[in-house]
Amino acid sequence: MLKALKYEILRDVKAGGHAVLLAVRPIRVATIINEDSFNEDQVLTHAKNVFMEDYVHDWNWDEKNGGQFRYYSRVAESADVLIVYEIDTNFNPPSKFDPMTGKSLIGA
C-alpha cells in the first residue's frame, strides 16, 4: 500500500494511447475502482480502491513530446485515472498479521 501526497485524477480517460499533456512525470498511475475509499485516506490499495498500472506496459509519459501521458490499461475502455506525483515514504500501514504467529490482528 502507498499513500499519495500529491496527485490528480484525470476523468474519463480513454484507454488505447490517446495523449494527455502532463507537466510532471507521474511516479505511479492507477485506475480508480472505488474513489470514495481512496478519498478517505489517500492510500492506494491494489484491487480494493485502485488497480495499479505498470509503467510502459499500461502507461507512459514522454518528456520529449511536451509531457505526453498515454494510458493503455486493459482494466477499462474509459476510466478515471489517478496520477501520483509524490508518495509518503514514511507511511507505515498497520499490521494485519502477527509476525510471530501469523494470526490475524484485525478485530483483535
Coordinates of N, CA, C and O in Angstrom, one line a residue:
M1 N 0.8 -1.2 0.0 CA 0.0 0.0 0.0 C 0.9 1.2 0.0 O 1.9 1.3 0.6
L2 N 0.4 2.2 -0.7 CA 1.1 3.5 -0.8 C 0.2 4.6 -0.4 O -1.0 4.5 -0.7
K3 N 0.7 5.7 0.1 CA -0.1 6.8 0.5 C 0.3 8.0 -0.4 O 1.5 8.4 -0.5
A4 N -0.7 8.5 -1.2 CA -0.4 9.6 -2.1 C -0.4 10.9 -1.4 O -1.3 11.2 -0.6
L5 N 0.6 11.8 -1.7 CA 0.7 13.1 -1.1 C 0.3 14.1 -2.2 O -0.5 15.0 -1.9
K6 N 0.8 14.0 -3.3 CA 0.5 14.9 -4.5 C 0.0 14.0 -5.6 O 0.6 13.1 -6.0
Y7 N -1.2 14.4 -6.0 CA -1.9 13.6 -7.1 C -2.9 14.4 -7.8 O -3.3 15.5 -7.3
E8 N -3.4 13.9 -8.9 CA -4.6 14.4 -9.6 C -5.3 13.3 -10.2 O -4.8 12.2 -10.4
I9 N -6.6 13.5 -10.4 CA -7.5 12.5 -11.0 C -7.9 13.0 -12.4 O -8.4 14.1 -12.5
L10 N -7.5 12.2 -13.4 CA -8.0 12.5 -14.8 C -9.3 11.8 -15.0 O -9.4 10.6 -14.8
R11 N -10.3 12.5 -15.5 CA -11.6 11.9 -15.6 C -11.8 11.4 -17.0 O -11.4 12.0 -18.0
D12 N -12.4 10.2 -17.1 CA -12.9 9.6 -18.3 C -11.8 9.5 -19.4 O -12.0 9.9 -20.5
V13 N -10.7 9.0 -19.0 CA -9.5 8.8 -19.9 C -9.8 7.6 -20.7 O -10.1 6.5 -20.2
K14 N -9.6 7.7 -22.0 CA -9.8 6.6 -23.0 C -8.5 5.8 -23.0 O -7.4 6.3 -23.2
A15 N -8.7 4.5 -22.8 CA -7.5 3.6 -23.0 C -7.2 3.5 -24.5 O -8.0 3.7 -25.3
G16 N -6.0 3.2 -24.8 CA -5.6 3.0 -26.1 C -4.5 4.0 -26.6 O -4.2 4.0 -27.8
G17 N -4.0 4.7 -25.7 CA -2.9 5.6 -26.0 C -3.1 7.0 -26.4 O -2.3 7.7 -26.9
H18 N -4.4 7.5 -26.2 CA -4.6 8.9 -26.5 C -3.8 9.8 -25.6 O -3.7 9.5 -24.4
A19 N -3.2 10.8 -26.1 CA -2.2 11.6 -25.3 C -3.0 12.7 -24.5 O -3.9 13.3 -24.9
V20 N -2.5 12.8 -23.2 CA -2.9 13.9 -22.3 C -1.6 14.5 -21.9 O -0.7 13.9 -21.5
L21 N -1.6 15.9 -21.9 CA -0.4 16.6 -21.5 C -0.3 16.7 -20.0 O -1.2 17.2 -19.4
L22 N 0.8 16.3 -19.4 CA 1.1 16.4 -18.0 C 2.5 17.1 -17.9 O 3.5 16.7 -18.5
A23 N 2.6 18.1 -17.1 CA 3.8 18.9 -17.0 C 4.9 18.1 -16.2 O 6.1 18.4 -16.4
V24 N 4.5 17.2 -15.3 CA 5.4 16.5 -14.5 C 5.2 15.0 -14.7 O 4.1 14.5 -14.8
R25 N 6.3 14.2 -14.6 CA 6.2 12.8 -14.8 C 5.6 12.1 -13.6 O 6.0 12.4 -12.5
P26 N 4.6 11.3 -13.8 CA 4.0 10.6 -12.7 C 5.0 9.5 -12.1 O 5.8 9.0 -12.9
I27 N 4.9 9.2 -10.8 CA 5.7 8.2 -10.3 C 4.8 6.9 -10.2 O 5.4 5.8 -10.1
R28 N 3.5 7.0 -10.1 CA 2.6 5.9 -10.1 C 1.3 6.3 -10.8 O 0.9 7.5 -10.8
V29 N 0.7 5.3 -11.4 CA -0.6 5.5 -12.1 C -1.5 4.4 -11.7 O -1.0 3.2 -11.7
A30 N -2.8 4.7 -11.5 CA -3.7 3.7 -11.1 C -5.1 4.0 -11.7 O -5.5 5.2 -11.8
T31 N -5.8 2.9 -12.1 CA -7.2 3.1 -12.4 C -8.0 3.1 -11.2 O -7.8 2.2 -10.3
I32 N -8.9 4.0 -11.0 CA -9.7 4.1 -9.8 C -10.9 3.1 -9.9 O -11.6 3.1 -10.8
I33 N -11.0 2.3 -8.8 CA -12.1 1.4 -8.7 C -13.1 1.9 -7.7 O -14.3 1.8 -7.9
N34 N -12.7 2.5 -6.6 CA -13.6 3.0 -5.5 C -13.0 4.3 -5.0 O -12.2 4.4 -4.1
E35 N -13.4 5.4 -5.7 CA -12.9 6.7 -5.3 C -13.2 7.1 -3.9 O -12.4 7.8 -3.2
D36 N -14.4 6.8 -3.4 CA -14.7 7.2 -2.0 C -13.7 6.5 -1.0 O -13.3 7.2 -0.1
S37 N -13.4 5.3 -1.2 CA -12.4 4.6 -0.4 C -11.0 5.3 -0.5 O -10.4 5.5 0.6
F38 N -10.6 5.6 -1.7 CA -9.3 6.3 -1.8 C -9.4 7.7 -1.1 O -8.4 8.1 -0.4
N39 N -10.4 8.4 -1.2 CA -10.5 9.8 -0.7 C -10.5 9.8 0.9 O -10.2 10.8 1.5
E40 N -10.8 8.6 1.5 CA -10.8 8.6 3.0 C -9.4 8.9 3.5 O -9.3 9.5 4.5
D41 N -8.4 8.3 2.9 CA -7.0 8.4 3.5 C -5.9 8.6 2.4 O -4.7 8.6 2.7
Q42 N -6.3 8.6 1.1 CA -5.4 8.7 0.0 C -4.4 7.5 0.0 O -3.2 7.6 -0.5
V43 N -4.8 6.4 0.5 CA -4.0 5.2 0.5 C -4.4 4.3 -0.8 O -5.6 4.1 -0.9
L44 N -3.4 4.0 -1.6 CA -3.7 3.1 -2.8 C -3.6 1.7 -2.4 O -2.5 1.2 -2.0
T45 N -4.7 1.0 -2.4 CA -4.8 -0.4 -2.1 C -5.2 -1.2 -3.4 O -6.4 -1.1 -3.8
H46 N -4.2 -1.9 -3.9 CA -4.5 -2.6 -5.2 C -5.7 -3.6 -5.0 O -5.8 -4.3 -4.1
A47 N -6.6 -3.5 -6.0 CA -7.7 -4.3 -6.1 C -8.8 -4.0 -5.1 O -9.9 -4.6 -5.1
K48 N -8.6 -3.0 -4.3 CA -9.7 -2.6 -3.4 C -10.2 -1.2 -3.8 O -11.4 -1.1 -4.1
N49 N -9.3 -0.2 -3.9 CA -9.8 1.1 -4.3 C -9.2 1.6 -5.6 O -9.6 2.5 -6.3
V50 N -8.1 0.9 -6.0 CA -7.4 1.2 -7.3 C -6.9 -0.1 -7.9 O -6.7 -1.1 -7.3
F51 N -6.6 0.0 -9.2 CA -5.9 -1.0 -9.9 C -4.6 -0.4 -10.3 O -4.5 0.5 -11.2
M52 N -3.4 -0.8 -9.7 CA -2.1 -0.3 -10.0 C -1.7 -0.7 -11.5 O -1.8 -1.8 -11.8
E53 N -1.3 0.3 -12.2 CA -0.9 0.1 -13.6 C 0.6 0.1 -13.7 O 1.3 0.8 -13.0
D54 N 1.1 -0.7 -14.7 CA 2.5 -0.8 -14.9 C 3.1 0.2 -15.9 O 2.5 0.4 -16.9
Y55 N 4.2 0.8 -15.5 CA 4.9 1.8 -16.4 C 5.3 1.0 -17.6 O 5.7 -0.1 -17.6
V56 N 5.2 1.7 -18.8 CA 5.5 1.2 -20.1 C 4.4 0.2 -20.6 O 3.8 0.4 -21.7
H57 N 4.1 -0.8 -19.8 CA 3.1 -1.8 -20.3 C 1.7 -1.2 -20.3 O 0.9 -1.4 -21.2
D58 N 1.3 -0.4 -19.3 CA -0.1 0.2 -19.2 C -0.1 1.7 -19.3 O -1.2 2.2 -19.5
W59 N 1.0 2.3 -19.1 CA 1.0 3.8 -19.3 C 2.5 4.2 -19.6 O 3.4 3.5 -19.4
N60 N 2.5 5.4 -20.2 CA 3.8 6.0 -20.5 C 3.8 7.5 -20.4 O 2.7 8.1 -20.5
W61 N 4.9 8.2 -20.2 CA 5.0 9.6 -20.2 C 6.2 10.0 -21.0 O 7.3 9.5 -20.7
D62 N 6.0 10.9 -22.0 CA 7.1 11.2 -22.9 C 7.5 12.7 -22.8 O 6.8 13.6 -23.3
E63 N 8.6 13.0 -22.1 CA 9.0 14.4 -21.8 C 9.4 15.0 -23.1 O 9.1 16.2 -23.3
K64 N 10.0 14.3 -24.1 CA 10.4 14.9 -25.3 C 9.3 15.5 -26.2 O 9.5 16.4 -27.0
N65 N 8.1 14.9 -26.0 CA 6.9 15.4 -26.7 C 6.0 16.2 -25.9 O 4.8 16.1 -26.0
G66 N 6.6 17.1 -25.0 CA 5.8 18.0 -24.2 C 5.1 17.4 -23.0 O 4.2 18.0 -22.5
G67 N 5.6 16.3 -22.6 CA 4.9 15.6 -21.4 C 3.7 14.9 -21.7 O 2.7 14.9 -21.0
Q68 N 3.7 14.1 -22.8 CA 2.5 13.4 -23.2 C 2.4 12.1 -22.4 O 3.3 11.3 -22.3
F69 N 1.3 12.0 -21.7 CA 0.9 10.8 -20.9 C 0.0 10.0 -21.8 O -1.0 10.5 -22.4
R70 N 0.3 8.7 -21.8 CA -0.6 7.8 -22.6 C -1.0 6.6 -21.7 O -0.2 6.1 -20.9
Y71 N -2.2 6.2 -21.7 CA -2.9 5.2 -20.9 C -3.3 4.1 -21.7 O -4.1 4.2 -22.7
Y72 N -2.8 2.9 -21.4 CA -3.1 1.7 -22.2 C -3.8 0.6 -21.5 O -3.8 -0.6 -21.9
S73 N -4.3 0.9 -20.3 CA -4.9 -0.1 -19.4 C -5.8 -1.1 -20.1 O -6.6 -0.7 -21.1
R74 N -5.9 -2.3 -19.6 CA -6.8 -3.3 -20.1 C -8.0 -3.4 -19.1 O -8.9 -4.2 -19.3
V75 N -7.9 -2.7 -18.0 CA -9.0 -2.7 -17.0 C -10.3 -2.1 -17.5 O -11.4 -2.7 -17.2
A76 N -10.2 -1.1 -18.3 CA -11.5 -0.4 -18.7 C -11.2 0.3 -20.1 O -10.0 0.6 -20.3
E77 N -12.2 0.4 -20.9 CA -12.1 1.2 -22.1 C -11.9 2.7 -21.8 O -11.3 3.4 -22.6
S78 N -12.6 3.1 -20.7 CA -12.5 4.5 -20.3 C -12.6 4.5 -18.8 O -13.4 3.8 -18.2
A79 N -11.8 5.3 -18.1 CA -11.8 5.3 -16.7 C -11.3 6.6 -16.1 O -10.7 7.4 -16.8
D80 N -11.6 6.8 -14.8 CA -10.9 7.8 -14.0 C -9.6 7.3 -13.6 O -9.5 6.2 -13.1
V81 N -8.5 8.1 -13.9 CA -7.2 7.6 -13.6 C -6.5 8.5 -12.6 O -6.5 9.7 -12.7
L82 N -5.9 7.8 -11.6 CA -5.2 8.5 -10.6 C -3.7 8.7 -11.0 O -3.0 7.7 -11.3
I83 N -3.3 9.9 -11.0 CA -1.9 10.2 -11.4 C -1.2 10.7 -10.1 O -1.6 11.7 -9.5
V84 N -0.2 9.9 -9.7 CA 0.5 10.2 -8.4 C 1.9 10.8 -8.7 O 2.7 10.2 -9.4
Y85 N 2.1 12.0 -8.1 CA 3.4 12.7 -8.3 C 4.3 12.5 -7.1 O 5.5 12.7 -7.2
E86 N 3.7 12.3 -5.9 CA 4.6 12.1 -4.7 C 3.9 11.2 -3.7 O 2.7 11.2 -3.5
I87 N 4.7 10.3 -3.1 CA 4.1 9.4 -2.1 C 4.8 9.6 -0.8 O 5.9 10.2 -0.7
D88 N 4.1 9.2 0.3 CA 4.6 9.4 1.6 C 5.6 8.2 1.9 O 5.1 7.1 2.1
T89 N 6.8 8.5 1.9 CA 7.8 7.5 2.1 C 7.9 7.0 3.6 O 8.5 6.0 3.9
N90 N 7.3 7.8 4.5 CA 7.2 7.4 5.9 C 5.9 6.6 6.2 O 5.8 6.3 7.4
F91 N 5.1 6.4 5.3 CA 3.8 5.7 5.6 C 4.1 4.3 5.9 O 4.8 3.6 5.2
N92 N 3.5 3.9 7.1 CA 3.7 2.5 7.6 C 2.3 2.0 8.0 O 1.9 2.3 9.1
P93 N 1.7 1.3 7.1 CA 0.3 0.8 7.4 C 0.3 -0.1 8.6 O 1.3 -0.8 8.8
P94 N -0.8 -0.2 9.3 CA -0.9 -1.1 10.4 C -0.8 -2.5 10.0 O -1.2 -2.9 8.9
S95 N -0.2 -3.4 10.8 CA 0.0 -4.8 10.5 C -1.4 -5.5 10.5 O -2.2 -5.2 11.4
K96 N -1.5 -6.4 9.6 CA -2.8 -7.2 9.6 C -2.6 -8.6 10.3 O -3.5 -9.3 10.7
F97 N -1.3 -9.0 10.4 CA -1.0 -10.3 11.0 C 0.2 -10.2 11.9 O 1.1 -9.4 11.8
D98 N 0.1 -11.0 13.0 CA 1.2 -11.1 13.9 C 2.4 -11.8 13.3 O 2.3 -12.9 12.8
P99 N 3.6 -11.1 13.2 CA 4.7 -11.7 12.5 C 5.2 -13.0 13.2 O 5.8 -13.8 12.5
M100 N 5.0 -13.2 14.5 CA 5.5 -14.4 15.1 C 4.5 -15.6 15.0 O 5.0 -16.7 14.8
T101 N 3.2 -15.3 15.0 CA 2.2 -16.4 15.0 C 1.5 -16.5 13.7 O 0.9 -17.6 13.4
G102 N 1.4 -15.4 12.9 CA 0.7 -15.4 11.7 C -0.8 -15.2 11.9 O -1.6 -15.2 10.9
K103 N -1.2 -15.0 13.1 CA -2.6 -14.8 13.4 C -3.1 -13.4 13.0 O -2.3 -12.5 13.1
S104 N -4.3 -13.3 12.6 CA -4.9 -12.0 12.2 C -4.9 -11.1 13.4 O -5.3 -11.5 14.5
L105 N -4.6 -9.8 13.1 CA -4.7 -8.8 14.1 C -5.9 -7.9 13.9 O -6.2 -7.0 14.7
I106 N -6.6 -8.2 12.8 CA -7.8 -7.5 12.5 C -8.9 -7.8 13.5 O -9.3 -9.0 13.7
G107 N -9.5 -6.8 14.1 CA -10.5 -7.1 15.1 C -10.0 -7.6 16.5 O -10.8 -7.9 17.3
A108 N -8.7 -7.6 16.6 CA -8.1 -8.0 17.9 C -8.2 -7.0 19.0 O -8.3 -5.8 18.7

